């Protein structure tokens, strides 16, 4: 009737439970003994949770920290980091300086630009438009619109933000406001749009409509990245054609002149695939060089590293020695982009790593994953500052890369502070680049809550540090 398999399970004919469990007095005594143990464990868990919350502040989900924004930024960070594994290093051309000492410039040909990205608000914790200082930045890039049906697309809510941000120009007549289109993980519309002249014409007309209808000062094209992981080998050429056609349209406009800028990659592996630099130089007003996310945890790169190093670290060789601001900015210049058109990107956020061994915590120390702080390996400056202050941590300043990092047990954090950004702003100024681009307003300490060093009570302390150098 039953299979051999069923016969393995035999019904017990007698109760073989320990008889002492059936004794009520014994059970009561056992309960009394377990009560203090249970109380101790519960108290420990509660206290540990509170201490953990104090040690690792809960990130505010503003426009920068919103999950969808983080996931998009993660795509770029992973792409940058994974170029380590297959980067082809060639000897740095002699025209690219390997070591430039920082000094104050005696002469700057024109006013340095300070481009600030502002992410659309996503919830009640977000940086509000009325909290933005209109005199802090020279340009505001409102991020991000999409490309849908070969045209710029913003939903009604985001169109409202665009409308509400324009009046900031009434408080600063020199402020330029641009609409940034695309962004990491938001580039699906670009490949089809650039494919032919008809599609590009439709897009350009939508640009003109936005310039006229919403009184913006230009557009920032953030396609990450032409030709990357695509079977279409003509994307590089088609993107260049788009820039050419937009420039021709601008030149034909008697009244509606507007700025054309492009957010571009920093690693030379991507630059070579994505851009015709010498042609771009003819068409764009300037580029926003995304010189951050050089080092980020992935399974291919399971080690710590500086988010936005100014120079290479002393132990970096071959391709790794190219992953820094100095190399990337000069590489763009070497390929044909005027220095005055290279706007160097600086982050107001950091990257976190979980160390494999808390005793091994230098640069390129083995890591198991993202750190606990922030989310997905990203943490805003205000979150990092609160963490450092609350745990009485003194950051380590690496004099090779002119960048700080901090360590607590297994937590490893690369970030920028006022000191490092002052050095980097001086570097930009002394080398006659076009200025600095900051990503983003949202990730800076815009409420002035940080009470560490010279930033006590200062709103937007990181961006202010850059501005002070440029204005000095």
XYZ file of C-alpha atoms in Angstrom:
472
model
C 0.000 0.000 0.000
C 2.833 2.413 0.926
C 6.039 2.917 -0.966
C 9.389 2.103 0.528
C 9.898 5.830 1.074
C 6.731 6.107 3.189
C 7.801 3.154 5.332
C 10.743 5.173 6.620
C 8.375 7.301 8.723
C 7.198 5.155 11.657
C 4.532 6.298 14.106
C 5.938 6.234 17.650
C 4.062 3.832 19.897
C 4.998 5.561 23.137
C 5.686 9.050 24.461
C 9.464 9.453 24.671
C 9.408 13.112 25.842
C 11.426 13.856 28.976
C 9.026 13.401 31.892
C 10.465 16.374 33.794
C 9.004 18.720 31.155
C 5.560 17.582 32.210
C 6.135 18.660 35.819
C 4.531 22.076 36.428
C 6.887 23.028 39.291
C 9.918 22.327 37.148
C 8.534 24.400 34.287
C 7.787 27.288 36.675
C 11.305 27.123 38.116
C 12.759 27.085 34.620
C 10.690 30.132 33.697
C 11.977 32.051 36.719
C 15.547 31.243 35.792
C 15.032 32.318 32.190
C 13.347 35.628 33.055
C 16.520 37.586 33.971
C 18.340 36.104 30.986
C 15.543 37.235 28.672
C 15.500 40.691 30.291
C 19.267 41.048 29.868
C 19.129 40.033 26.200
C 16.254 42.403 25.450
C 18.011 45.293 27.187
C 21.230 44.588 25.288
C 19.435 44.549 21.942
C 17.630 47.816 22.692
C 20.776 49.568 23.906
C 22.815 48.204 21.027
C 20.199 49.435 18.594
C 20.180 52.894 20.149
C 23.979 53.092 20.165
C 24.101 51.850 16.619
C 21.614 54.529 15.587
C 23.711 57.173 17.340
C 26.884 55.901 15.712
C 25.331 55.587 12.277
C 22.894 58.456 11.717
C 19.873 57.689 9.618
C 20.362 59.286 6.182
C 17.851 61.923 5.191
C 16.199 60.979 1.953
C 16.573 64.281 0.174
C 16.949 64.748 -3.565
C 20.436 63.261 -3.402
C 19.782 60.365 -1.060
C 16.498 59.230 -2.587
C 16.836 55.571 -3.490
C 16.182 56.069 -7.188
C 18.917 58.730 -7.379
C 21.365 56.511 -5.508
C 20.650 53.556 -7.754
C 21.331 55.700 -10.810
C 24.567 57.086 -9.395
C 25.552 53.547 -8.507
C 25.501 52.637 -12.208
C 28.104 55.292 -13.022
C 30.222 54.450 -9.985
C 30.243 50.759 -10.911
C 31.110 51.593 -14.511
C 34.010 53.815 -13.447
C 35.312 51.248 -10.971
C 34.988 48.289 -13.288
C 37.226 49.982 -15.853
C 40.034 49.128 -13.384
C 39.787 45.488 -14.379
C 40.327 46.010 -18.095
C 41.910 49.444 -18.297
C 44.588 49.693 -20.950
C 47.329 51.911 -19.626
C 49.481 53.772 -22.080
C 52.340 56.042 -21.091
C 51.044 59.461 -20.107
C 51.802 61.882 -22.949
C 54.539 64.347 -22.084
C 52.072 67.195 -22.491
C 50.144 65.947 -19.448
C 51.946 66.949 -16.236
C 52.304 64.108 -13.754
C 52.812 66.424 -10.812
C 51.555 69.958 -10.459
C 52.223 71.752 -7.195
C 49.296 73.708 -5.860
C 49.752 77.449 -5.593
C 47.567 80.514 -5.758
C 47.211 81.932 -9.242
C 48.323 85.493 -9.854
C 46.191 85.795 -12.961
C 42.893 84.305 -14.053
C 41.707 85.136 -17.583
C 37.996 85.188 -16.726
C 35.642 84.652 -13.825
C 35.718 81.058 -12.728
C 32.451 79.196 -13.056
C 30.883 77.365 -10.132
C 28.295 74.947 -11.510
C 25.966 73.385 -8.922
C 23.661 70.480 -9.663
C 20.320 70.567 -7.878
C 18.273 67.374 -7.789
C 14.509 67.701 -7.939
C 12.963 67.458 -4.447
C 11.634 63.987 -3.733
C 10.015 64.357 -0.297
C 9.609 66.617 2.734
C 13.270 66.196 3.744
C 14.552 67.489 0.407
C 16.423 70.715 -0.125
C 13.754 73.271 -1.008
C 14.160 75.881 -3.723
C 13.712 78.692 -1.182
C 16.672 77.288 0.785
C 19.070 77.774 -2.145
C 21.376 80.783 -1.923
C 21.120 82.423 -5.378
C 24.551 84.018 -4.911
C 26.397 80.811 -4.061
C 26.850 79.373 -7.562
C 27.274 80.965 -10.966
C 25.161 78.264 -12.648
C 22.423 75.950 -11.388
C 21.817 72.697 -13.263
C 18.349 71.369 -12.495
C 18.557 67.566 -12.602
C 17.198 65.615 -14.365
C 14.827 65.686 -17.339
C 14.428 62.652 -19.605
C 14.394 62.069 -23.350
C 11.035 60.596 -24.394
C 9.862 60.319 -28.004
C 12.976 62.242 -29.083
C 11.986 65.244 -26.921
C 12.693 66.639 -23.477
C 10.239 65.299 -20.924
C 9.297 66.502 -17.451
C 6.101 65.527 -15.668
C 3.789 68.182 -14.221
C 5.371 68.095 -10.767
C 8.880 68.648 -12.105
C 7.689 71.322 -14.513
C 6.413 73.111 -11.421
C 9.874 72.972 -9.852
C 11.385 74.316 -13.061
C 8.932 77.215 -13.048
C 9.579 77.965 -9.373
C 13.367 77.986 -9.611
C 13.568 80.617 -12.369
C 12.682 83.530 -9.990
C 16.044 82.970 -8.249
C 17.499 84.931 -11.161
C 15.629 87.995 -9.906
C 17.806 87.893 -6.780
C 21.008 87.444 -8.805
C 20.909 88.788 -12.344
C 24.125 86.936 -13.213
C 22.836 83.499 -12.200
C 22.389 81.024 -15.064
C 19.864 78.193 -14.765
C 20.165 75.172 -17.041
C 18.101 72.024 -17.406
C 20.194 68.868 -17.214
C 18.910 66.037 -19.388
C 19.693 62.393 -18.713
C 21.857 61.468 -15.754
C 23.181 58.083 -14.684
C 20.639 55.360 -15.387
C 18.329 57.778 -17.220
C 19.756 57.612 -20.722
C 17.380 55.298 -22.555
C 16.075 58.023 -24.842
C 19.448 59.209 -26.136
C 20.488 56.300 -28.412
C 17.318 56.395 -30.514
C 17.122 60.188 -30.535
C 20.611 60.730 -31.983
C 20.294 58.037 -34.668
C 19.124 60.268 -37.501
C 18.693 63.903 -38.437
C 14.892 63.841 -38.116
C 14.989 62.624 -34.521
C 17.715 65.092 -33.598
C 15.716 67.922 -35.155
C 12.722 66.992 -32.993
C 14.900 67.086 -29.893
C 16.469 70.420 -30.792
C 13.028 71.936 -31.311
C 12.029 70.764 -27.835
C 15.170 72.434 -26.461
C 14.154 75.681 -28.132
C 10.648 75.377 -26.718
C 11.975 74.984 -23.171
C 14.340 77.926 -23.583
C 11.506 80.143 -24.811
C 8.681 78.909 -22.573
C 10.525 78.497 -19.263
C 13.233 81.146 -19.671
C 16.081 78.739 -18.932
C 19.607 79.745 -19.940
C 20.564 76.499 -21.615
C 20.738 72.728 -21.479
C 23.262 70.313 -20.029
C 23.395 66.977 -21.865
C 24.240 64.149 -19.464
C 24.374 60.945 -21.526
C 26.278 58.259 -19.602
C 27.775 57.291 -22.017
C 27.748 57.235 -25.847
C 29.044 53.931 -27.173
C 29.243 52.314 -23.746
C 28.061 48.687 -23.772
C 26.320 49.216 -27.094
C 26.428 47.366 -30.390
C 25.818 50.686 -32.134
C 29.328 51.866 -32.965
C 27.983 55.106 -34.453
C 26.730 56.613 -31.191
C 29.918 58.615 -30.747
C 29.525 60.121 -34.222
C 25.780 60.695 -33.827
C 26.276 62.475 -30.502
C 28.842 64.758 -32.113
C 26.350 65.471 -34.902
C 23.738 66.399 -32.306
C 26.114 68.900 -30.700
C 26.965 70.344 -34.110
C 23.309 70.793 -35.035
C 22.455 72.400 -31.694
C 25.340 74.838 -32.138
C 24.124 75.753 -35.636
C 20.644 76.324 -34.219
C 22.019 78.590 -31.488
C 24.000 80.611 -34.012
C 20.868 81.165 -36.094
C 18.851 82.468 -33.153
C 18.696 86.276 -33.171
C 17.080 86.428 -29.735
C 17.145 83.107 -27.896
C 20.830 82.445 -27.378
C 21.439 79.680 -24.858
C 24.254 77.648 -23.318
C 25.145 74.145 -24.479
C 27.098 72.074 -21.959
C 27.849 68.364 -21.636
C 28.486 66.257 -18.523
C 31.365 63.974 -19.494
C 33.249 60.934 -18.208
C 36.602 61.112 -16.432
C 38.261 57.685 -17.036
C 40.198 57.692 -20.309
C 38.795 54.247 -21.186
C 35.335 55.803 -21.494
C 36.510 59.088 -23.000
C 38.143 57.327 -25.946
C 34.975 55.374 -26.728
C 32.404 58.111 -26.160
C 33.693 61.455 -27.433
C 35.225 63.226 -30.426
C 36.882 65.764 -28.174
C 38.362 68.105 -30.781
C 34.972 68.433 -32.493
C 33.154 68.864 -29.181
C 35.467 71.751 -28.383
C 34.013 73.615 -31.361
C 30.387 73.103 -30.331
C 30.046 73.265 -26.535
C 30.311 76.238 -24.217
C 31.985 74.009 -21.645
C 32.029 70.471 -20.271
C 31.246 69.307 -16.744
C 33.912 66.706 -16.002
C 32.521 64.037 -13.652
C 35.815 63.567 -11.827
C 34.446 61.556 -8.923
C 33.366 57.937 -8.354
C 36.897 56.855 -9.318
C 36.839 54.236 -6.569
C 33.707 52.412 -5.467
C 33.064 48.946 -4.113
C 32.145 46.299 -6.682
C 32.814 42.570 -6.802
C 35.499 43.314 -9.384
C 37.075 46.021 -7.216
C 36.756 44.775 -3.604
C 39.060 47.330 -2.020
C 38.981 50.832 -0.594
C 39.859 53.941 -2.571
C 39.479 57.708 -2.702
C 36.266 58.974 -4.296
C 37.794 62.028 -5.976
C 41.611 62.082 -5.642
C 43.443 65.150 -6.897
C 46.605 63.210 -7.733
C 47.533 59.551 -7.879
C 48.451 57.768 -4.656
C 52.093 56.797 -4.199
C 51.368 53.087 -4.661
C 49.236 53.479 -7.799
C 50.792 52.249 -11.021
C 49.713 51.812 -14.622
C 45.980 52.349 -15.204
C 45.267 53.122 -11.547
C 47.593 56.119 -11.796
C 45.175 57.721 -14.292
C 42.186 57.689 -11.938
C 42.478 61.188 -10.525
C 41.449 64.758 -11.256
C 44.885 65.848 -12.463
C 45.143 63.145 -15.096
C 41.539 63.346 -16.314
C 41.430 67.118 -16.683
C 44.746 67.244 -18.534
C 43.784 64.272 -20.681
C 40.724 66.173 -21.911
C 42.956 69.155 -22.657
C 45.486 66.919 -24.431
C 42.715 65.554 -26.683
C 41.707 69.045 -27.749
C 39.355 70.607 -25.193
C 40.323 74.156 -24.257
C 41.283 74.497 -20.604
C 38.819 77.337 -20.195
C 36.035 74.933 -21.227
C 36.984 72.196 -18.744
C 34.920 72.552 -15.574
C 36.285 70.109 -13.000
C 33.763 68.072 -11.009
C 33.934 67.900 -7.216
C 31.615 65.835 -4.986
C 29.805 66.794 -1.802
C 29.198 63.132 -0.997
C 31.421 60.235 -0.041
C 31.755 56.506 -0.581
C 31.689 53.905 2.170
C 33.275 50.462 2.369
C 33.072 47.549 4.801
C 36.588 46.411 5.626
C 37.569 42.767 5.581
C 40.034 43.324 8.426
C 39.703 46.296 10.774
C 43.475 46.268 11.313
C 44.126 46.736 7.581
C 42.533 50.091 6.832
C 44.731 52.022 4.407
C 44.159 52.768 0.729
C 43.383 49.633 -1.286
C 42.573 47.667 1.865
C 40.392 44.607 1.122
C 36.653 45.266 1.464
C 33.622 43.006 1.773
C 30.974 45.426 0.555
C 29.379 48.808 1.188
C 29.741 50.446 4.558
C 26.864 50.738 6.994
C 26.754 54.523 6.716
C 24.471 56.018 4.074
C 23.009 53.766 1.406
C 24.465 51.717 -1.442
C 27.945 53.005 -0.625
C 26.916 56.669 -0.900
C 26.688 59.127 2.002
C 26.059 62.874 1.953
C 28.499 65.213 3.661
C 26.004 66.076 6.402
C 25.562 62.364 7.178
C 29.327 61.808 7.237
C 29.928 64.882 9.380
C 27.331 63.765 11.931
C 28.943 60.318 12.032
C 32.457 61.701 12.565
C 31.351 64.192 15.179
C 29.175 61.713 17.072
C 31.958 59.137 17.242
C 34.800 61.618 17.884
C 36.660 60.443 14.792
C 39.562 62.438 13.387
C 39.859 61.893 9.629
C 43.143 60.901 8.034
C 44.296 63.357 5.370
C 46.172 61.664 2.550
C 48.774 64.097 1.210
C 49.256 62.173 -2.045
C 45.648 62.565 -3.156
C 44.845 65.698 -1.096
C 41.761 63.910 0.205
C 40.598 62.686 3.620
C 39.227 59.350 4.693
C 37.935 58.072 8.015
C 37.894 54.695 9.729
C 35.820 53.216 12.539
C 36.285 49.498 13.100
C 35.092 47.964 9.818
C 33.671 51.223 8.420
C 35.865 53.024 5.855
C 34.727 56.338 4.350
C 36.195 58.436 1.549
C 34.844 61.972 1.367
C 35.749 65.609 0.781
C 35.806 68.355 3.371
C 36.556 72.072 3.358
C 40.300 71.489 3.473
C 40.416 69.097 0.516
C 38.059 71.204 -1.589
C 40.119 74.304 -0.867
C 43.185 72.498 -2.241
C 41.247 71.316 -5.289
C 39.765 74.748 -5.955
C 43.265 76.261 -5.780
C 44.437 73.615 -8.233
C 41.634 74.527 -10.664
C 42.411 78.209 -10.322
C 46.180 77.908 -10.663
C 45.900 75.702 -13.751
C 43.470 78.048 -15.510
C 40.640 75.561 -15.907
C 37.144 76.910 -16.442
C 35.920 76.367 -12.911
C 34.346 73.739 -10.693
C 31.195 71.678 -11.017
C 29.677 70.400 -7.787
C 27.440 67.381 -7.403
C 25.372 68.317 -5.605
C 23.715 71.099 -3.620
C 21.506 68.456 -2.020
C 24.431 66.453 -0.598
C 26.146 69.411 1.085
C 25.227 70.411 4.639
C 22.602 72.842 3.421
C 21.085 73.377 6.875
C 24.416 74.199 8.523
C 23.997 71.460 11.143
C 27.578 70.199 10.994
C 29.680 71.325 13.933
C 33.128 70.159 12.928
C 36.212 72.240 12.216
C 35.515 75.576 10.548
C 32.123 74.537 9.176
C 30.175 75.177 12.379
C 26.856 76.779 11.492
C 27.785 77.490 7.870
C 25.202 76.468 5.306
C 26.657 74.723 2.244
C 30.149 74.682 3.832
C 31.786 72.638 1.048
C 30.541 74.749 -1.842
C 31.307 77.894 0.155
C 34.921 76.735 0.539
C 35.245 76.476 -3.252
C 33.586 79.848 -3.775
C 35.926 81.526 -1.284
C 38.964 80.368 -3.284
C 37.473 81.498 -6.586
C 36.481 84.898 -5.195
C 39.786 85.443 -3.379
